[in-house]
mmCIF file of C-alpha atoms in Angstrom:
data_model
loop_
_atom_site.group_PDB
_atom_site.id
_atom_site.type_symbol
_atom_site.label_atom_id
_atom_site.label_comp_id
_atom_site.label_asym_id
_atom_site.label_seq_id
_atom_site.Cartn_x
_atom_site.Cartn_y
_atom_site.Cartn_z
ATOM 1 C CA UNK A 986 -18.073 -1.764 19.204
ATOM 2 C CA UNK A 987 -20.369 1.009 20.061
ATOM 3 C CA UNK A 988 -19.334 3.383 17.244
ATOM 4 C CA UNK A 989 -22.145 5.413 15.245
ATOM 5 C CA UNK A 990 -20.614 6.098 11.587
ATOM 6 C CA UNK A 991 -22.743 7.769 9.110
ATOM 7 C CA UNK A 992 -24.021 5.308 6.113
ATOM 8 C CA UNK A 993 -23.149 6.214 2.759
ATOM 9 C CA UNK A 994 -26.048 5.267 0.385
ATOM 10 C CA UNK A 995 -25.014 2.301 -2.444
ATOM 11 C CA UNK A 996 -23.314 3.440 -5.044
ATOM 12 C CA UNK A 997 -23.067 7.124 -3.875
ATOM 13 C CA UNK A 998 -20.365 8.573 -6.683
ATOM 14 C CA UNK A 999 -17.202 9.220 -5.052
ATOM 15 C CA UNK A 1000 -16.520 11.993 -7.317
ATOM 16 C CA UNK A 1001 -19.213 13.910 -5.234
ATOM 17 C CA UNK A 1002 -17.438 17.780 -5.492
ATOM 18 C CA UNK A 1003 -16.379 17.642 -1.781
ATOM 19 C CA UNK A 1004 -13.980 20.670 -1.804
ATOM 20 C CA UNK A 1005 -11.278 20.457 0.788
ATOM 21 C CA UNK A 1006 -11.870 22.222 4.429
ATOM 22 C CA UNK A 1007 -8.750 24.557 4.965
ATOM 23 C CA UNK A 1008 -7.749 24.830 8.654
ATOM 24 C CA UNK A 1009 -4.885 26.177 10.507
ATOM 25 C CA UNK A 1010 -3.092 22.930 10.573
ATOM 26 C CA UNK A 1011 -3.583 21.786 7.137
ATOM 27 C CA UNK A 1012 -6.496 21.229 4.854
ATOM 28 C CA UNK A 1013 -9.202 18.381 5.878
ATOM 29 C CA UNK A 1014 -10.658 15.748 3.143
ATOM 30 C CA UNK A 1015 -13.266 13.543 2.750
ATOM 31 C CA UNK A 1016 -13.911 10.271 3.585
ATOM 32 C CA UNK A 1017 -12.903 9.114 0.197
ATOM 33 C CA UNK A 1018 -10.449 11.662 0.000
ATOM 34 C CA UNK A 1019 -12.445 14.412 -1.639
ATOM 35 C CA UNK A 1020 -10.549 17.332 -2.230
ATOM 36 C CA UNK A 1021 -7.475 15.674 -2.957
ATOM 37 C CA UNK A 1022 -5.870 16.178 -6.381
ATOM 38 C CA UNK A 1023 -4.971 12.996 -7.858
ATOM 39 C CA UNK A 1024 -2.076 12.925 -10.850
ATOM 40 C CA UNK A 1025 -4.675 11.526 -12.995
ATOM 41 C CA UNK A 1026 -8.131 10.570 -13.209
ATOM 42 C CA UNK A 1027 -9.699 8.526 -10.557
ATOM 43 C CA UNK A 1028 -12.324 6.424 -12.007
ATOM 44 C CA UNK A 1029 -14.675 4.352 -10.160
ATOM 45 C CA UNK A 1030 -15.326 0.225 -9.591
ATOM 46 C CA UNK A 1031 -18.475 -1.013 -8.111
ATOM 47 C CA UNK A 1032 -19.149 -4.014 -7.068
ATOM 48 C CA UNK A 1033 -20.784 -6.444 -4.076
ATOM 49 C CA UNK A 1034 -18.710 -7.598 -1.509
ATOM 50 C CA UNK A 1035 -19.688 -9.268 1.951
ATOM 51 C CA UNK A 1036 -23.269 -8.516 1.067
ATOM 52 C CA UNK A 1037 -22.371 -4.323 0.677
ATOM 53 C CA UNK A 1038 -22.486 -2.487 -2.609
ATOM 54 C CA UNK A 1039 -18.783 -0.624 -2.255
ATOM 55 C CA UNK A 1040 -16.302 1.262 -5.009
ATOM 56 C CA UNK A 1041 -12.938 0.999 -5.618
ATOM 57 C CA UNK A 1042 -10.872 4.325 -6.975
ATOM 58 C CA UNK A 1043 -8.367 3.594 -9.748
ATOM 59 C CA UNK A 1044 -6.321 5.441 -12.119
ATOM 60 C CA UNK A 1045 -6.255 3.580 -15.450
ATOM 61 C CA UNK A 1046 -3.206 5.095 -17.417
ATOM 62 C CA UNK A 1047 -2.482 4.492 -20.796
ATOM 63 C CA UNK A 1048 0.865 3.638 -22.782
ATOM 64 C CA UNK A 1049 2.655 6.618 -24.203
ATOM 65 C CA UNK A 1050 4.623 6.270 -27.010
ATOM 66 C CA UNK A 1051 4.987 2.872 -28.187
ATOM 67 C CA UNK A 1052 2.848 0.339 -26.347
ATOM 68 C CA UNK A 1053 4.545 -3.049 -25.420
ATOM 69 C CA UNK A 1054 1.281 -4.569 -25.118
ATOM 70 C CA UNK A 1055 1.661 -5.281 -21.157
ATOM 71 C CA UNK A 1056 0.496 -3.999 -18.111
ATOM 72 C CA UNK A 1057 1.207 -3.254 -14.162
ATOM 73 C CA UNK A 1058 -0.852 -3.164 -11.090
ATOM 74 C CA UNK A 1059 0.454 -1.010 -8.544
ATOM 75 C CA UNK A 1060 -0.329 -1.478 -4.963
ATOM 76 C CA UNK A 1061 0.105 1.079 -2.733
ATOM 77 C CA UNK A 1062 1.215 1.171 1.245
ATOM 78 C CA UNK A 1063 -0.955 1.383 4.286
ATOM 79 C CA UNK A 1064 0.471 5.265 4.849
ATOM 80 C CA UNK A 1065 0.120 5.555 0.854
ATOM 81 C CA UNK A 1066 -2.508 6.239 -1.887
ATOM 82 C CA UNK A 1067 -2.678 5.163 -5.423
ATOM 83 C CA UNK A 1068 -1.418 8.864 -6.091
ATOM 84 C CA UNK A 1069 1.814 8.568 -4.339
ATOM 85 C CA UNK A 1070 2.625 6.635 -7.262
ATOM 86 C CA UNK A 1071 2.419 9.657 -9.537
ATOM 87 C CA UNK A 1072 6.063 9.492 -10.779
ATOM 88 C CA UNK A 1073 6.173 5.502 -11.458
ATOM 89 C CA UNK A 1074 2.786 6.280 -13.337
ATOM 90 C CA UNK A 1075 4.664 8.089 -15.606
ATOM 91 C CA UNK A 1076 7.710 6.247 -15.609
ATOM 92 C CA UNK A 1077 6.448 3.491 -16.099
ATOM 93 C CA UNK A 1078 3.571 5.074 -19.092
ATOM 94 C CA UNK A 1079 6.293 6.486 -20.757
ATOM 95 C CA UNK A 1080 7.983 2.625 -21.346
ATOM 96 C CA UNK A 1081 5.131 1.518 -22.808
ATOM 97 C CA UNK A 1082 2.789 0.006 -19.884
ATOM 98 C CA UNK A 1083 -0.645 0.523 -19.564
ATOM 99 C CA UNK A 1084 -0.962 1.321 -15.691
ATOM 100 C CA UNK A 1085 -3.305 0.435 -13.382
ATOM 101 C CA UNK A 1086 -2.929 1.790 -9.598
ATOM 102 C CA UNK A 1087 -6.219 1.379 -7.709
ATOM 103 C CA UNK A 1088 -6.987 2.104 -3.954
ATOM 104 C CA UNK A 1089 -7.615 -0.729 -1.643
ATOM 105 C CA UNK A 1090 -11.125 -0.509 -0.169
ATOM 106 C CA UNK A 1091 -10.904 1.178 3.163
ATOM 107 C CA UNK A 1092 -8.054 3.200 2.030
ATOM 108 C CA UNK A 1093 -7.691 6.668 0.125
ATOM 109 C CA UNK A 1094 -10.980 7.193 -2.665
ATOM 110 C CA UNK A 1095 -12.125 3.906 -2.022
ATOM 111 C CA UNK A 1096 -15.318 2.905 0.155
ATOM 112 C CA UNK A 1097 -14.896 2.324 4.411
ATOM 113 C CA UNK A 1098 -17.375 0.463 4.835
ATOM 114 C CA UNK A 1099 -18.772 0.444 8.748
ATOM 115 C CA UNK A 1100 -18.478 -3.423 9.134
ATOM 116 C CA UNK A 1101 -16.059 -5.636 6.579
ATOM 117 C CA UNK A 1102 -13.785 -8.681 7.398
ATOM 118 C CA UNK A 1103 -10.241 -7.644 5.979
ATOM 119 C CA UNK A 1104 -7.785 -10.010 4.912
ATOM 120 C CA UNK A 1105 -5.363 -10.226 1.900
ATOM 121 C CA UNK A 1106 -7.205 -12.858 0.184
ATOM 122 C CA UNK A 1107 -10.075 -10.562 0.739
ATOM 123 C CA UNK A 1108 -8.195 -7.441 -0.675
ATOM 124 C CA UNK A 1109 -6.515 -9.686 -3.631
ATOM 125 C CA UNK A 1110 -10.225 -10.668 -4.734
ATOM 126 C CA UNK A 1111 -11.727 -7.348 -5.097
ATOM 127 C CA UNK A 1112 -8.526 -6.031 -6.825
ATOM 128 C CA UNK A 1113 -8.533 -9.471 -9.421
ATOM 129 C CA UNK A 1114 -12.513 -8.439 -9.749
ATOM 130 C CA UNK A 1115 -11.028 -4.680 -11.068
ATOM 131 C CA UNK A 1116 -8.801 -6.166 -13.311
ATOM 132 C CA UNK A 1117 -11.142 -8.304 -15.249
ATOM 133 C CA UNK A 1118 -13.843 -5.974 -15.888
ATOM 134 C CA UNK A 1119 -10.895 -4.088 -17.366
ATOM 135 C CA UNK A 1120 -10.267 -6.732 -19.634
ATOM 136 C CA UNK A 1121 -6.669 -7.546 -17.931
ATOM 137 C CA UNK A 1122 -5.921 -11.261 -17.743
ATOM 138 C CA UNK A 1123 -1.930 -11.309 -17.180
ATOM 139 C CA UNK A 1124 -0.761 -8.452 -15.429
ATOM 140 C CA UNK A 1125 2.813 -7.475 -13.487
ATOM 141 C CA UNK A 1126 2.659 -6.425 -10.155
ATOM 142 C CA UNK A 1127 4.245 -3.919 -8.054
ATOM 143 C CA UNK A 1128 3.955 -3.432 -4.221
ATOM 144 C CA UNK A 1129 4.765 -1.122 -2.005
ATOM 145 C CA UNK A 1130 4.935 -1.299 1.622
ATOM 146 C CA UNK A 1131 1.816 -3.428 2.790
ATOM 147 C CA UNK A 1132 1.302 -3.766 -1.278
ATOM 148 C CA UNK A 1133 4.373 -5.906 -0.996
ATOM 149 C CA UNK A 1134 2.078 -8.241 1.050
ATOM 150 C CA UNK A 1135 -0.880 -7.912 -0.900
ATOM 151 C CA UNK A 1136 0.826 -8.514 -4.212
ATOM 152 C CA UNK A 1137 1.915 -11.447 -2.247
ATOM 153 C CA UNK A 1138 -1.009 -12.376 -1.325
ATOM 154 C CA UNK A 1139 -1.940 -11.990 -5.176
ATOM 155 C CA UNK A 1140 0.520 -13.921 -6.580
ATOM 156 C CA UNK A 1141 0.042 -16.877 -4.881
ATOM 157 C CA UNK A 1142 -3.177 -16.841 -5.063
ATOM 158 C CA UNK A 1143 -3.458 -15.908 -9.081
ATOM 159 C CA UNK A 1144 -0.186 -17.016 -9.664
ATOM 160 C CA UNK A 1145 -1.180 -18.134 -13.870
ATOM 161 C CA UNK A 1146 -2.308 -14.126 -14.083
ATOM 162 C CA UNK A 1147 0.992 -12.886 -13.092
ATOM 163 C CA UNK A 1148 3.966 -12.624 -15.564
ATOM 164 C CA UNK A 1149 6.356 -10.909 -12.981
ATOM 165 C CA UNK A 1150 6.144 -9.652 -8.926
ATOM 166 C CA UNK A 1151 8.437 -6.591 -7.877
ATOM 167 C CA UNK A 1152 7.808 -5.103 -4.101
ATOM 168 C CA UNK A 1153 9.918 -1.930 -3.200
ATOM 169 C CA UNK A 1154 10.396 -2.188 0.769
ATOM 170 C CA UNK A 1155 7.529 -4.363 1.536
ATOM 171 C CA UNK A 1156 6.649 -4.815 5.200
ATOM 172 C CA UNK A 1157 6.043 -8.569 6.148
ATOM 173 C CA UNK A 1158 9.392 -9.773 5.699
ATOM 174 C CA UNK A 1159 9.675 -10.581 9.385
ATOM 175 C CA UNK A 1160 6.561 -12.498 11.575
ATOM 176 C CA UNK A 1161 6.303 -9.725 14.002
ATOM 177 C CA UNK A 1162 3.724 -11.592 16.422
ATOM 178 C CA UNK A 1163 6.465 -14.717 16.663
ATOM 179 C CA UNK A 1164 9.436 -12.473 16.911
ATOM 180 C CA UNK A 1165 7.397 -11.165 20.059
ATOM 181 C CA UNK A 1166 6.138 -8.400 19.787
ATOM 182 C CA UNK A 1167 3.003 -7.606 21.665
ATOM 183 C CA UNK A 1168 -0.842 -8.085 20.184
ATOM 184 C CA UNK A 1169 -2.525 -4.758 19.941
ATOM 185 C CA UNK A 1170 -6.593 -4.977 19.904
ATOM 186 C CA UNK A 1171 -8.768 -3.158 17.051
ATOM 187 C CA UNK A 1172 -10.134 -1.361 19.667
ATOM 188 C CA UNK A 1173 -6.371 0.455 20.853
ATOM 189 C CA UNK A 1174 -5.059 0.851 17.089
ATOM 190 C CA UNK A 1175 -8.903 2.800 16.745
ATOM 191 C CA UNK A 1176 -7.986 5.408 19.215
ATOM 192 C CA UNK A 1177 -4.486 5.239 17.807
ATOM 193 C CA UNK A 1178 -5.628 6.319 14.785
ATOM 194 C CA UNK A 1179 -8.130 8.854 16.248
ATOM 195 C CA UNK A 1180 -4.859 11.121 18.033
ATOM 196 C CA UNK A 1181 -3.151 11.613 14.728
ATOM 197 C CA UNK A 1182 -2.062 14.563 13.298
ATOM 198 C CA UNK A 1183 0.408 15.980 10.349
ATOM 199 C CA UNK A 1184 2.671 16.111 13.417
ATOM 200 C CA UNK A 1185 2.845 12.919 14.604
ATOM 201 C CA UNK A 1186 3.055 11.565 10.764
ATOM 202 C CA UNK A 1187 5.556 13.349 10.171
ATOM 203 C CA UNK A 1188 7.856 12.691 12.624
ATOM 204 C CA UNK A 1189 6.850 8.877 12.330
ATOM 205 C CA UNK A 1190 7.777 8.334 9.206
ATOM 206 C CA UNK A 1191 10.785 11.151 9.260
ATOM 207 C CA UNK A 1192 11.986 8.420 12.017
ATOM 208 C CA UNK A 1193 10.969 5.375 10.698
ATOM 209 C CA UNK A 1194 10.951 5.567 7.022
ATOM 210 C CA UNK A 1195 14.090 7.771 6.245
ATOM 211 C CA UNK A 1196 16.199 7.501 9.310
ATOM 212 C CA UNK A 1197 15.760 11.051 10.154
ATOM 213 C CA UNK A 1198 15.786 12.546 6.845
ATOM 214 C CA UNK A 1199 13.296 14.865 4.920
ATOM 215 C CA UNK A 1200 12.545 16.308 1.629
ATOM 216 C CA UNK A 1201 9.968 19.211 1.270
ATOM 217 C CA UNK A 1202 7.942 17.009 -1.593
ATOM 218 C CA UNK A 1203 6.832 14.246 1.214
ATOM 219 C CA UNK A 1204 4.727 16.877 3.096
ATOM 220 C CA UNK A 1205 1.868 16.280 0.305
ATOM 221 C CA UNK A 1206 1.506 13.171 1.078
ATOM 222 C CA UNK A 1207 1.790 14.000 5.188
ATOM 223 C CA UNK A 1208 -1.214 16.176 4.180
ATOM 224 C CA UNK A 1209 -2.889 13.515 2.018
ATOM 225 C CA UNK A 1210 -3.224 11.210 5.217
ATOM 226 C CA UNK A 1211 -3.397 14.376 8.010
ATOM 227 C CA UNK A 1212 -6.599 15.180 6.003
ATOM 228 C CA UNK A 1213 -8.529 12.076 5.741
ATOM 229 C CA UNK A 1214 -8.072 11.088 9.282
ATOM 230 C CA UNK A 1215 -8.963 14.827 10.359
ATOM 231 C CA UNK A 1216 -11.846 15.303 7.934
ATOM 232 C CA UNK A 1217 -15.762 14.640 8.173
ATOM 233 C CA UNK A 1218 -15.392 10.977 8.051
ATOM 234 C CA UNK A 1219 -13.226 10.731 10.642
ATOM 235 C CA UNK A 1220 -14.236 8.134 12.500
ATOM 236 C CA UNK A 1221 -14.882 5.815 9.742
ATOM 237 C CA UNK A 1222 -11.543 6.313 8.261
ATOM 238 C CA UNK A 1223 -10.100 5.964 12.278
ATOM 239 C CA UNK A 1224 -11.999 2.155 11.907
ATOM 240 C CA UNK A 1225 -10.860 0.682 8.779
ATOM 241 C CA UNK A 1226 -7.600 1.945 9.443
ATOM 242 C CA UNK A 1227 -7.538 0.269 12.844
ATOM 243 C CA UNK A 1228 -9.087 -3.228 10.669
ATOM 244 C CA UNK A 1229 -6.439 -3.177 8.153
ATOM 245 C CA UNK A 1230 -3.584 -2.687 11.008
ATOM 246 C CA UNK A 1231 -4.861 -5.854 12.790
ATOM 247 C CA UNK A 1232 -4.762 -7.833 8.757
ATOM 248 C CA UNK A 1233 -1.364 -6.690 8.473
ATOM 249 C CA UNK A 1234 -0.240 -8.117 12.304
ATOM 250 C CA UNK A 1235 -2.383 -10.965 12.186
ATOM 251 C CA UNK A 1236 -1.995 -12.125 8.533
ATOM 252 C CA UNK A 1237 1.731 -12.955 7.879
ATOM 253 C CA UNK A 1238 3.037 -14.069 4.429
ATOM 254 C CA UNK A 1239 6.387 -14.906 5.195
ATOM 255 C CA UNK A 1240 5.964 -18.260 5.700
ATOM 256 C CA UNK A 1241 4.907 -18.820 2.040
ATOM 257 C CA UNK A 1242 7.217 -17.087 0.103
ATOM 258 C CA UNK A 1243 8.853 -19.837 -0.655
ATOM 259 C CA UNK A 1244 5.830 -20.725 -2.532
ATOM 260 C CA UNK A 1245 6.216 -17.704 -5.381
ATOM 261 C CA UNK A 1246 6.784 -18.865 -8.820
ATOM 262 C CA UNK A 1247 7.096 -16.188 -11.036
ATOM 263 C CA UNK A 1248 10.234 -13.818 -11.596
ATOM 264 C CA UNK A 1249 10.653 -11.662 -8.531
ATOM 265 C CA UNK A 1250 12.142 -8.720 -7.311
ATOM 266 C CA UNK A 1251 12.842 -7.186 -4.309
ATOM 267 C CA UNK A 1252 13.783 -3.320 -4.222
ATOM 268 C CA UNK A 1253 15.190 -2.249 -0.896
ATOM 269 C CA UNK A 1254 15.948 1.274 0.538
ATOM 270 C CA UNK A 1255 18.249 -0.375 3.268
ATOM 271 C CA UNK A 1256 17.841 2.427 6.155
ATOM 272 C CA UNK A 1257 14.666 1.640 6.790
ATOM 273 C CA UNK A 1258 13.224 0.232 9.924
ATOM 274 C CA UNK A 1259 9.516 0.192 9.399
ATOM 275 C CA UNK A 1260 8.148 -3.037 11.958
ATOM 276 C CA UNK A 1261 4.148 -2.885 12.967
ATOM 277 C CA UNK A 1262 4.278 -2.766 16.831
ATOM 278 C CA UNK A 1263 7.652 -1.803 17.573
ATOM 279 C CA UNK A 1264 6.726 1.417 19.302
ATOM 280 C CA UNK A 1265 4.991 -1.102 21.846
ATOM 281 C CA UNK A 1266 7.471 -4.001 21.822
ATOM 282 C CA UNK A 1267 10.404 -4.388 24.485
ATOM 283 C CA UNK A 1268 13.537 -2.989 23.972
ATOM 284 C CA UNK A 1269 15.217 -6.041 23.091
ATOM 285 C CA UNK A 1270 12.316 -6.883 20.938
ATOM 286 C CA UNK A 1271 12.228 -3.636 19.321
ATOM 287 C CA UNK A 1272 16.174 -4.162 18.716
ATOM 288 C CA UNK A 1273 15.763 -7.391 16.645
ATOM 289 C CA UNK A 1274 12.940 -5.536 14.630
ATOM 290 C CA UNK A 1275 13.193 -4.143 10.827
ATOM 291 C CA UNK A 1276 16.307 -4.413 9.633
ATOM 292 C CA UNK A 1277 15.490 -4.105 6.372
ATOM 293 C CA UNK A 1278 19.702 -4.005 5.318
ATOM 294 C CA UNK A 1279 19.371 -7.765 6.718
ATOM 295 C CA UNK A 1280 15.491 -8.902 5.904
ATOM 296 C CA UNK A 1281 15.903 -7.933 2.159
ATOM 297 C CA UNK A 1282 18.993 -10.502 1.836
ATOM 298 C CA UNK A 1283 17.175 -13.194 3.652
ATOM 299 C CA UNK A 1284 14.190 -13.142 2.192
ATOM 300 C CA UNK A 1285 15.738 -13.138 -1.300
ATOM 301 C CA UNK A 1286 17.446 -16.304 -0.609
ATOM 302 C CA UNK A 1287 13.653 -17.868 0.263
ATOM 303 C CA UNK A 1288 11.972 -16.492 -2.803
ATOM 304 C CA UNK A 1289 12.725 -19.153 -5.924
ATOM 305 C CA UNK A 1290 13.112 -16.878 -9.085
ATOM 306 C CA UNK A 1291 14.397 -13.845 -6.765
ATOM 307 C CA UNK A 1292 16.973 -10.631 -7.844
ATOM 308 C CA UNK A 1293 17.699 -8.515 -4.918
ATOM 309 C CA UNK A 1294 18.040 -4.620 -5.568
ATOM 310 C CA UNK A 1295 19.325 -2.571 -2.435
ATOM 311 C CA UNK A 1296 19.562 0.898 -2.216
ATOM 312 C CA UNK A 1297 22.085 1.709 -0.263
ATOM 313 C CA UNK A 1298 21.155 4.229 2.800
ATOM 314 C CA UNK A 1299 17.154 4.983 1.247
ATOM 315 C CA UNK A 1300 14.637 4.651 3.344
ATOM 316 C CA UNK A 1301 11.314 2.919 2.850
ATOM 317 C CA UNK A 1302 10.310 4.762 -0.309
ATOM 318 C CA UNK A 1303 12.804 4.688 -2.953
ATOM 319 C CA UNK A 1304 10.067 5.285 -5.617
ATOM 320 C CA UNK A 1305 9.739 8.641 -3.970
ATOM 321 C CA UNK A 1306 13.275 9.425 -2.568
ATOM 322 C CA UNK A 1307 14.836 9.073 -5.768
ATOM 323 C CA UNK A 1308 12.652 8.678 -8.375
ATOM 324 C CA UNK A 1309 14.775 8.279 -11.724
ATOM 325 C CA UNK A 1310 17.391 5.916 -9.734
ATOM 326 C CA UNK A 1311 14.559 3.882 -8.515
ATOM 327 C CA UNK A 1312 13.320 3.851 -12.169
ATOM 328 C CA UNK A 1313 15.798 3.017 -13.837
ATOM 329 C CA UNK A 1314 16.817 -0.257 -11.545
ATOM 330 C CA UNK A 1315 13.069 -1.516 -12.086
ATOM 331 C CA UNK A 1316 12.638 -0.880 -15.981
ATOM 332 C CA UNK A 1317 16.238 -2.777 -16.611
ATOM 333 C CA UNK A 1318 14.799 -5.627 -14.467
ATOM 334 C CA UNK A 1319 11.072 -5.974 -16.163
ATOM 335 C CA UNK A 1320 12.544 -5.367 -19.627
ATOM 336 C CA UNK A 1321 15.278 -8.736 -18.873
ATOM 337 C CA UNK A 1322 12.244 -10.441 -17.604
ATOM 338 C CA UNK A 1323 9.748 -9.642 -20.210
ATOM 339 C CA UNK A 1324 7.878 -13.537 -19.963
ATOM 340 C CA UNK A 1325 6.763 -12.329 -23.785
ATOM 341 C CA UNK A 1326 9.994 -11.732 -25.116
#
């Protein structure tokens, strides 16, 4: 594709002092978000992959209070960041974990590299590659949105390094492509990507995610994404958001949760009706799409070791919606759980 992105130099620090660009609309950020406040301190992982030298951003958060001696991996949504996390960060701290919640490469403070082959198995690598130069050998995961397919993805593909899986609303629960909805090429989702705005997020996920709902605290992370996708790296960020889109279509783990062996839970926010393509699929396509009241129950029954959460009338991000509910269904879980009890 004839695109012309700028090259970052190896290893260039991504805690370069990019302040953020204010403009009418909302304030701009760089191409590894720089500019954005994170709830704690982004620290940096480099390492080779597909013959690049690339970093991955991750907050590493230790226990307060008493430590249990375990920790969690947080994996954060395609329209998310590690810091949209910040309250099960400190949830989660304050139980005892030590918390790790990194940034996928080609998302938030991590690299975008200008030519990379995504997949899941790709993205569960470089993430397993994090955790061991930490020192982490078990670890429990939680996923979010397209986390819940990369901790997936993870888990059966680590499966003796993970003690427990959770996923709040993960996307994947349904095969879009064989349900019938249409194939859209990198090339369309990159000028997809190029037209947004705070606007059109907004209302997106106002739509989508909370069924028409909306609390004041969500517009910082409207702002988050806004301001990468409208800042100097741009185009880039326009690219590897278009790559990951075509992972997620292309790349379904449905089929395979049957496979998962390790004490799982699904937490649900039933009103939502996130589904990748639906804006472009038929109507009666787009009526058979994301019922996440339905797809939560049904996959539950697929998934061996499985306990089903709902959250009746929530949308896609529970964590976020209501925080200390949310919290307090996942704690009780991983504490009856505990594999080193």
């Amino acid at each position: 594709m004839p695109l012309s992105f700028r090259r970052w130099l190896p290893g260039l620090l991504l805690t370069a002092a990019l302040p953020a660009i204010a403009h009418a609309d909302g304030p701009a950020y760089g191409p590894e978000l720089q500019g954005f406040e994170y709830p704690y301190t982004v620290k940096h992982f480099a390492f080779q992959s597909q013959g690049q030298s690339l970093q991955m951003g991750y907050m590493d958060v230790a226990a307060h209070g008493k430590a249990n001696g375990r920790s969690i991996v947080l994996m954060h949504g395609k329209n998310f960041c590690g810091a949209t996390w910040d309250s099960s960060i400190k949830a989660l701290s304050e139980a005892g974990y030590r918390v790790i919640a990194p940034d996928q490469i080609g998302f938030c403070t991590s690299s975008k590299p200008e030519h990379y082959q995504y997949s899941f198995q790709q993205l569960a690598t470089n993430t397993q590659q994090l955790l061991k130069a930490l020192g982490i050998q078990k670890a429990t995961l939680l996923g979010h949105s397209t986390g819940g397919m990369l901790a997936t993805r993870y888990a059966l593909q680590y499966p003796e390094q993970v003690e427990q899986l959770a996923m709040v609303n993960p996307i994947g629960l349904e095969d879009w492509k064989a349900l019938g909805v249409p194939y859209r090429t990198i090339d369309q989702w990159y000028e997809r990507e190029l037209k947004l705005t705070a606007d059109s997020i907004r209302t997106y996920e106002r739509n989508t995610y909370y069924e028409g709902r909306w609390k004041p605290e969500f517009d910082r992370w409207v702002d988050m994404l806004a301001g990468l996708n409208k800042g100097p790296g741009q185009k880039q960020v326009a690219w590897n958001s278009a790559l990951i889109y075509d992972m997620i279509f292309t790349q379904p783990v449905y089929y395979e949760f049957k496979n998962l062996k390790m004490p799982t839970l699904l937490l649900i926010g039933t009103s939502d009706s996130t589904a990748i393509g639906s804006d472009i699929a038929s109507p009666e396509v787009k009526a058979k799409l994301g019922h996440y009241d339905v797809l939560g129950k049904e996959v539950a029954k697929l998934i061996p070791h499985s306990t089903l959460v709902e959250f009746p009338g929530m949308g896609h991000a529970p964590q976020m919606e209501e925080p200390q509910q949310f919290h307090q269904a996942l704690l009780a879980w991983l504490s009856k759980n505990n594999p080193v009890q």
